[in-house]
Short mmCIF file of the C-alpha atoms (twelve columns), coordinates in Angstrom:
data_MODEL
# 
_entry.id   MODEL 
# 
loop_
_atom_site.group_PDB 
_atom_site.id 
_atom_site.type_symbol 
_atom_site.label_atom_id 
_atom_site.label_alt_id 
_atom_site.label_comp_id 
_atom_site.label_asym_id 
_atom_site.label_seq_id 
_atom_site.Cartn_x 
_atom_site.Cartn_y 
_atom_site.Cartn_z 
_atom_site.pdbx_PDB_model_num 
ATOM 1   C CA . MET A 1   0.000   0.000   0.000   1 
ATOM 2   C CA . SER A 2   1.539   3.321   -1.027  1 
ATOM 3   C CA . LYS A 3   1.630   6.366   1.214   1 
ATOM 4   C CA . ARG A 4   -0.568  9.383   0.578   1 
ATOM 5   C CA . ASP A 5   1.102   12.033  -1.556  1 
ATOM 6   C CA . SER A 6   1.923   15.094  0.533   1 
ATOM 7   C CA . ILE A 7   5.204   16.088  -1.144  1 
ATOM 8   C CA . TYR A 8   3.979   19.596  -1.955  1 
ATOM 9   C CA . ALA A 9   1.660   20.062  1.048   1 
ATOM 10  C CA . ASP A 10  3.977   22.463  2.923   1 
ATOM 11  C CA . PRO A 11  5.338   25.734  1.535   1 
ATOM 12  C CA . LEU A 12  8.692   25.266  -0.191  1 
ATOM 13  C CA . GLY A 13  11.067  28.206  -0.406  1 
ATOM 14  C CA . ASP A 14  12.535  26.897  -3.644  1 
ATOM 15  C CA . VAL A 15  10.505  24.395  -5.664  1 
ATOM 16  C CA . ALA A 16  12.998  22.091  -7.373  1 
ATOM 17  C CA . GLY A 17  12.345  20.474  -10.739 1 
ATOM 18  C CA . PHE A 18  10.303  17.288  -10.508 1 
ATOM 19  C CA . ARG A 19  12.312  14.075  -10.233 1 
ATOM 20  C CA . PHE A 20  11.320  10.431  -9.866  1 
ATOM 21  C CA . ASP A 21  13.331  10.034  -6.669  1 
ATOM 22  C CA . GLN A 22  12.691  7.968   -3.548  1 
ATOM 23  C CA . SER A 23  10.168  10.456  -2.147  1 
ATOM 24  C CA . VAL A 24  8.071   10.162  -5.308  1 
ATOM 25  C CA . VAL A 25  8.407   6.371   -5.426  1 
ATOM 26  C CA . GLU A 26  6.956   6.122   -1.906  1 
ATOM 27  C CA . VAL A 27  3.736   7.894   -2.962  1 
ATOM 28  C CA . PHE A 28  3.644   7.273   -6.699  1 
ATOM 29  C CA . PRO A 29  0.490   5.097   -6.953  1 
ATOM 30  C CA . ASP A 30  -1.488  7.626   -4.896  1 
ATOM 31  C CA . MET A 31  0.036   10.584  -6.757  1 
ATOM 32  C CA . ILE A 32  -0.804  9.351   -10.231 1 
ATOM 33  C CA . GLN A 33  -4.312  8.158   -9.315  1 
ATOM 34  C CA . ARG A 34  -5.156  11.572  -7.843  1 
ATOM 35  C CA . SER A 35  -3.405  13.567  -10.587 1 
ATOM 36  C CA . VAL A 36  -4.198  11.848  -13.906 1 
ATOM 37  C CA . PRO A 37  -7.889  11.497  -14.806 1 
ATOM 38  C CA . GLY A 38  -8.611  8.117   -16.350 1 
ATOM 39  C CA . TYR A 39  -5.290  6.559   -15.326 1 
ATOM 40  C CA . THR A 40  -6.858  3.327   -14.055 1 
ATOM 41  C CA . THR A 41  -8.851  2.936   -17.271 1 
ATOM 42  C CA . ILE A 42  -5.812  3.613   -19.455 1 
ATOM 43  C CA . VAL A 43  -3.702  0.997   -17.660 1 
ATOM 44  C CA . ALA A 44  -6.460  -1.614  -17.811 1 
ATOM 45  C CA . MET A 45  -7.057  -0.985  -21.511 1 
ATOM 46  C CA . ILE A 46  -3.336  -1.289  -22.246 1 
ATOM 47  C CA . GLY A 47  -3.834  -4.872  -21.131 1 
ATOM 48  C CA . THR A 48  -6.831  -5.212  -23.457 1 
ATOM 49  C CA . LEU A 49  -4.905  -3.750  -26.402 1 
ATOM 50  C CA . ALA A 50  -1.932  -6.026  -25.698 1 
ATOM 51  C CA . GLU A 51  -4.311  -8.982  -25.619 1 
ATOM 52  C CA . ARG A 52  -5.378  -8.096  -29.153 1 
ATOM 53  C CA . TYR A 53  -2.047  -7.095  -30.700 1 
ATOM 54  C CA . ALA A 54  0.712   -9.106  -28.984 1 
ATOM 55  C CA . GLN A 55  2.116   -11.631 -31.444 1 
ATOM 56  C CA . ALA A 56  3.487   -15.057 -30.554 1 
ATOM 57  C CA . GLY A 57  7.221   -15.104 -29.977 1 
ATOM 58  C CA . SER A 58  7.492   -11.316 -29.872 1 
ATOM 59  C CA . ARG A 59  8.617   -8.731  -27.352 1 
ATOM 60  C CA . CYS A 60  6.389   -6.163  -25.650 1 
ATOM 61  C CA . TYR A 61  8.041   -3.015  -24.319 1 
ATOM 62  C CA . ASP A 62  6.983   -0.763  -21.449 1 
ATOM 63  C CA . LEU A 63  9.198   2.306   -21.856 1 
ATOM 64  C CA . GLY A 64  9.213   4.519   -18.782 1 
ATOM 65  C CA . SER A 65  7.698   1.689   -16.794 1 
ATOM 66  C CA . SER A 66  7.782   3.325   -13.309 1 
ATOM 67  C CA . LEU A 67  6.234   0.698   -10.983 1 
ATOM 68  C CA . CYS A 68  5.267   -1.543  -13.914 1 
ATOM 69  C CA . ALA A 69  1.503   -0.940  -13.902 1 
ATOM 70  C CA . ALA A 70  1.329   -1.261  -17.692 1 
ATOM 71  C CA . THR A 71  3.724   -4.221  -17.607 1 
ATOM 72  C CA . LEU A 72  1.437   -6.075  -15.197 1 
ATOM 73  C CA . ALA A 73  -1.642  -5.199  -17.254 1 
ATOM 74  C CA . MET A 74  0.013   -6.768  -20.308 1 
ATOM 75  C CA . ARG A 75  1.408   -9.700  -18.355 1 
ATOM 76  C CA . HIS A 76  -2.029  -10.784 -17.205 1 
ATOM 77  C CA . ARG A 77  -3.870  -10.315 -20.508 1 
ATOM 78  C CA . ILE A 78  -1.552  -11.503 -23.290 1 
ATOM 79  C CA . PRO A 79  -2.616  -14.936 -24.596 1 
ATOM 80  C CA . ALA A 80  0.045   -15.201 -27.312 1 
ATOM 81  C CA . ALA A 81  2.710   -17.826 -26.654 1 
ATOM 82  C CA . ASP A 82  6.390   -17.203 -25.952 1 
ATOM 83  C CA . CYS A 83  6.169   -13.446 -25.405 1 
ATOM 84  C CA . GLU A 84  8.605   -11.458 -23.293 1 
ATOM 85  C CA . ILE A 85  8.053   -8.041  -21.730 1 
ATOM 86  C CA . ILE A 86  10.910  -5.534  -21.549 1 
ATOM 87  C CA . ALA A 87  10.281  -2.851  -18.903 1 
ATOM 88  C CA . VAL A 88  12.617  0.159   -18.905 1 
ATOM 89  C CA . ASP A 89  12.915  3.035   -16.433 1 
ATOM 90  C CA . ASN A 90  15.818  5.384   -15.743 1 
ATOM 91  C CA . SER A 91  15.044  5.957   -12.049 1 
ATOM 92  C CA . PRO A 92  17.060  3.610   -9.799  1 
ATOM 93  C CA . ALA A 93  14.577  4.126   -6.946  1 
ATOM 94  C CA . MET A 94  11.632  3.329   -9.201  1 
ATOM 95  C CA . THR A 95  13.353  0.269   -10.656 1 
ATOM 96  C CA . GLU A 96  14.247  -1.116  -7.229  1 
ATOM 97  C CA . ARG A 97  10.621  -0.872  -6.077  1 
ATOM 98  C CA . ALA A 98  9.352   -2.271  -9.393  1 
ATOM 99  C CA . ARG A 99  11.585  -5.298  -8.985  1 
ATOM 100 C CA . ALA A 100 9.811   -6.111  -5.722  1 
ATOM 101 C CA . VAL A 101 6.411   -5.528  -7.340  1 
ATOM 102 C CA . LEU A 102 7.242   -7.976  -10.128 1 
ATOM 103 C CA . ALA A 103 8.613   -10.561 -7.709  1 
ATOM 104 C CA . ALA A 104 5.316   -10.556 -5.822  1 
ATOM 105 C CA . ASP A 105 3.236   -10.902 -8.997  1 
ATOM 106 C CA . SER A 106 1.851   -14.248 -10.142 1 
ATOM 107 C CA . GLY A 107 2.047   -13.578 -13.893 1 
ATOM 108 C CA . GLN A 108 3.834   -16.171 -16.006 1 
ATOM 109 C CA . ILE A 109 5.139   -14.057 -18.906 1 
ATOM 110 C CA . PRO A 110 8.839   -13.319 -18.303 1 
ATOM 111 C CA . VAL A 111 9.724   -9.675  -17.642 1 
ATOM 112 C CA . GLN A 112 13.167  -8.188  -18.137 1 
ATOM 113 C CA . LEU A 113 13.484  -5.028  -16.039 1 
ATOM 114 C CA . ILE A 114 16.125  -2.572  -17.187 1 
ATOM 115 C CA . CYS A 115 17.315  0.515   -15.297 1 
ATOM 116 C CA . GLY A 116 18.482  2.888   -17.995 1 
ATOM 117 C CA . ASN A 117 17.495  5.506   -20.535 1 
ATOM 118 C CA . LEU A 118 14.983  4.285   -23.074 1 
ATOM 119 C CA . GLN A 119 17.014  6.067   -25.753 1 
ATOM 120 C CA . ASP A 120 19.755  3.480   -25.182 1 
ATOM 121 C CA . VAL A 121 17.517  0.397   -25.384 1 
ATOM 122 C CA . ALA A 122 17.191  -1.432  -28.696 1 
ATOM 123 C CA . ILE A 123 13.627  -2.098  -29.856 1 
ATOM 124 C CA . GLU A 124 13.682  -5.464  -31.597 1 
ATOM 125 C CA . ASP A 125 11.031  -7.932  -32.765 1 
ATOM 126 C CA . ALA A 126 8.309   -5.982  -30.958 1 
ATOM 127 C CA . SER A 127 4.564   -6.327  -31.375 1 
ATOM 128 C CA . VAL A 128 3.474   -3.904  -28.619 1 
ATOM 129 C CA . VAL A 129 5.310   -0.831  -27.342 1 
ATOM 130 C CA . VAL A 130 3.923   1.324   -24.539 1 
ATOM 131 C CA . LEU A 131 4.929   4.904   -23.742 1 
ATOM 132 C CA . ASN A 132 2.545   5.618   -20.855 1 
ATOM 133 C CA . PHE A 133 3.078   9.269   -19.856 1 
ATOM 134 C CA . THR A 134 6.763   8.981   -20.704 1 
ATOM 135 C CA . LEU A 135 7.461   10.886  -23.928 1 
ATOM 136 C CA . GLN A 136 6.357   14.134  -22.258 1 
ATOM 137 C CA . PHE A 137 9.475   13.972  -20.042 1 
ATOM 138 C CA . ILE A 138 11.849  13.481  -23.002 1 
ATOM 139 C CA . PRO A 139 13.429  16.577  -24.624 1 
ATOM 140 C CA . VAL A 140 11.276  17.575  -27.603 1 
ATOM 141 C CA . GLU A 141 14.182  17.361  -30.028 1 
ATOM 142 C CA . GLU A 142 14.732  13.670  -29.130 1 
ATOM 143 C CA . ARG A 143 11.131  12.518  -29.528 1 
ATOM 144 C CA . GLU A 144 11.097  11.889  -33.269 1 
ATOM 145 C CA . ASN A 145 14.184  9.666   -33.150 1 
ATOM 146 C CA . ILE A 146 12.663  7.618   -30.327 1 
ATOM 147 C CA . LEU A 147 9.427   7.102   -32.255 1 
ATOM 148 C CA . ARG A 148 11.331  6.203   -35.428 1 
ATOM 149 C CA . LYS A 149 13.338  3.599   -33.504 1 
ATOM 150 C CA . ILE A 150 10.116  2.143   -32.134 1 
ATOM 151 C CA . TYR A 151 8.511   2.029   -35.576 1 
ATOM 152 C CA . GLU A 152 11.519  0.294   -37.093 1 
ATOM 153 C CA . GLY A 153 11.623  -2.237  -34.238 1 
ATOM 154 C CA . LEU A 154 7.946   -3.165  -34.517 1 
ATOM 155 C CA . ARG A 155 6.718   -6.149  -36.470 1 
ATOM 156 C CA . PRO A 156 4.138   -5.418  -39.184 1 
ATOM 157 C CA . GLY A 157 0.772   -5.274  -37.446 1 
ATOM 158 C CA . GLY A 158 2.422   -4.113  -34.226 1 
ATOM 159 C CA . VAL A 159 1.220   -1.154  -32.190 1 
ATOM 160 C CA . LEU A 160 2.519   1.761   -30.193 1 
ATOM 161 C CA . ILE A 161 0.323   2.953   -27.311 1 
ATOM 162 C CA . LEU A 162 1.231   6.558   -26.489 1 
ATOM 163 C CA . SER A 163 -0.339  8.263   -23.455 1 
ATOM 164 C CA . GLU A 164 0.458   11.925  -22.819 1 
ATOM 165 C CA . LYS A 165 -0.623  15.090  -21.135 1 
ATOM 166 C CA . VAL A 166 -1.571  17.245  -24.112 1 
ATOM 167 C CA . ALA A 167 -1.736  20.934  -24.976 1 
ATOM 168 C CA . PHE A 168 -4.295  22.792  -27.085 1 
ATOM 169 C CA . SER A 169 -3.630  25.424  -29.732 1 
ATOM 170 C CA . ALA A 170 -6.650  27.588  -28.815 1 
ATOM 171 C CA . PRO A 171 -5.731  29.589  -25.672 1 
ATOM 172 C CA . ASP A 172 -9.282  29.594  -24.269 1 
ATOM 173 C CA . HIS A 173 -9.591  25.815  -24.616 1 
ATOM 174 C CA . GLU A 174 -6.112  25.292  -23.175 1 
ATOM 175 C CA . GLN A 175 -7.088  27.303  -20.092 1 
ATOM 176 C CA . LEU A 176 -10.394 25.448  -19.774 1 
ATOM 177 C CA . MET A 177 -8.641  22.069  -19.763 1 
ATOM 178 C CA . ILE A 178 -6.111  23.305  -17.192 1 
ATOM 179 C CA . ASP A 179 -8.931  24.582  -14.984 1 
ATOM 180 C CA . LEU A 180 -10.836 21.294  -15.257 1 
ATOM 181 C CA . HIS A 181 -7.708  19.321  -14.428 1 
ATOM 182 C CA . HIS A 182 -7.128  21.469  -11.352 1 
ATOM 183 C CA . SER A 183 -10.752 20.887  -10.335 1 
ATOM 184 C CA . PHE A 184 -10.127 17.154  -10.649 1 
ATOM 185 C CA . LYS A 185 -7.110  17.456  -8.350  1 
ATOM 186 C CA . ARG A 186 -9.033  19.529  -5.806  1 
ATOM 187 C CA . ALA A 187 -11.785 16.909  -5.779  1 
ATOM 188 C CA . ASN A 188 -9.093  14.338  -4.993  1 
ATOM 189 C CA . GLY A 189 -7.905  16.256  -1.947  1 
ATOM 190 C CA . TYR A 190 -5.049  18.394  -3.262  1 
ATOM 191 C CA . SER A 191 -4.836  21.927  -1.873  1 
ATOM 192 C CA . GLU A 192 -4.253  25.078  -3.918  1 
ATOM 193 C CA . LEU A 193 -0.703  25.167  -2.558  1 
ATOM 194 C CA . GLU A 194 -0.037  21.576  -3.643  1 
ATOM 195 C CA . ILE A 195 -1.436  22.223  -7.114  1 
ATOM 196 C CA . ALA A 196 0.608   25.395  -7.552  1 
ATOM 197 C CA . GLN A 197 3.892   23.942  -6.264  1 
ATOM 198 C CA . LYS A 198 3.526   20.740  -8.317  1 
ATOM 199 C CA . ARG A 199 2.886   22.816  -11.427 1 
ATOM 200 C CA . THR A 200 6.047   24.838  -10.734 1 
ATOM 201 C CA . ALA A 201 8.052   21.617  -10.221 1 
ATOM 202 C CA . LEU A 202 6.876   20.236  -13.576 1 
ATOM 203 C CA . GLU A 203 7.507   23.422  -15.554 1 
ATOM 204 C CA . ASN A 204 10.264  22.809  -18.134 1 
ATOM 205 C CA . VAL A 205 10.356  19.137  -17.029 1 
ATOM 206 C CA . LEU A 206 7.076   17.914  -18.507 1 
ATOM 207 C CA . ILE A 207 6.581   19.483  -21.954 1 
ATOM 208 C CA . PRO A 208 3.137   18.720  -23.442 1 
ATOM 209 C CA . GLU A 209 2.350   18.969  -27.153 1 
ATOM 210 C CA . THR A 210 -0.885  19.044  -29.126 1 
ATOM 211 C CA . LEU A 211 -2.554  15.920  -30.454 1 
ATOM 212 C CA . ASP A 212 -2.017  17.253  -33.973 1 
ATOM 213 C CA . ARG A 213 1.735   17.444  -33.342 1 
ATOM 214 C CA . HIS A 214 1.768   13.878  -32.028 1 
ATOM 215 C CA . ARG A 215 -0.175  12.644  -35.079 1 
ATOM 216 C CA . GLU A 216 2.141   14.499  -37.441 1 
ATOM 217 C CA . ARG A 217 5.255   13.042  -35.848 1 
ATOM 218 C CA . LEU A 218 3.879   9.490   -35.684 1 
ATOM 219 C CA . LYS A 219 2.838   9.543   -39.333 1 
ATOM 220 C CA . GLY A 220 6.154   11.128  -40.240 1 
ATOM 221 C CA . VAL A 221 8.111   8.145   -38.898 1 
ATOM 222 C CA . GLY A 222 5.917   5.667   -40.787 1 
ATOM 223 C CA . PHE A 223 2.754   4.817   -38.855 1 
ATOM 224 C CA . ASN A 224 -0.182  4.836   -41.260 1 
ATOM 225 C CA . SER A 225 -2.967  4.510   -38.682 1 
ATOM 226 C CA . VAL A 226 -2.886  6.949   -35.766 1 
ATOM 227 C CA . ASP A 227 -5.777  7.980   -33.568 1 
ATOM 228 C CA . VAL A 228 -6.949  8.758   -30.044 1 
ATOM 229 C CA . TRP A 229 -8.638  5.916   -28.179 1 
ATOM 230 C CA . PHE A 230 -9.000  7.709   -24.822 1 
ATOM 231 C CA . GLN A 231 -9.154  11.308  -23.649 1 
ATOM 232 C CA . CYS A 232 -10.172 13.065  -20.459 1 
ATOM 233 C CA . PHE A 233 -9.477  16.802  -20.234 1 
ATOM 234 C CA . ASN A 234 -5.799  17.342  -21.143 1 
ATOM 235 C CA . PHE A 235 -4.797  13.682  -20.858 1 
ATOM 236 C CA . ALA A 236 -5.041  11.385  -23.864 1 
ATOM 237 C CA . SER A 237 -3.877  8.034   -25.152 1 
ATOM 238 C CA . MET A 238 -3.246  7.235   -28.811 1 
ATOM 239 C CA . ILE A 239 -2.770  4.020   -30.749 1 
ATOM 240 C CA . ALA A 240 -0.442  3.924   -33.752 1 
ATOM 241 C CA . ILE A 241 -0.429  0.796   -35.939 1 
ATOM 242 C CA . LYS A 242 2.349   -0.368  -38.238 1 
ATOM 243 C CA . ALA A 243 0.789   -1.556  -41.472 1 
ATOM 244 C CA . ARG A 244 1.157   -5.109  -42.698 1 
ATOM 245 C CA . PRO A 245 2.492   -5.557  -46.243 1 
ATOM 246 C CA . ALA A 246 -0.230  -5.386  -48.887 1 
ATOM 247 C CA . GLY A 247 -1.418  -8.770  -50.069 1 
# 
């Protein structure tokens, strides 16, 4: 059972940039449930999508795996034989806790847990790749190369599931979605101080982009089918499919 998130409950003289350190690991399940609308649904449906798209003898990747929620969703839903899941996270504290989570899980699909930067991990013989609120933390200039590497490492018929906090080009709509998100956080017990300090911590660390920009980049690296399958306020998840050869 995770602790309740109170990292930003007291006034901080200097709000440091957000990091996935031990303090965040201790409260992460509570933090993400209370901060990301639809998170539980997204994770569960990643399992459903993996059930449909995982191919026998292939690899499934969870890039930016944190405590392996998406990994476990896939592990318990994939029926295809001889699959392996590769879970990657660059936070040592997160990876250490995830290792214990996986050890306590009853799933039979083997999981290789890697502590490292996803940019350094080869994507090979993949049928499902998950970036669940991960790309938003990667420098914008590196995102296209990461997506191209994923596309090239996917089997035909394979999918990328990309969940992100998103921005909107119309200023009024952008502000509306921010306001609604803050209302969601208030309803989940966060104070105005917590909301404000967390937003400051994430500034220049989490860089959201519009759905149109995500579609453009995904199609630019080769995906022919790209669309949103889930959205709540300024949080969305997309599915990008690598086409099978004609005939």
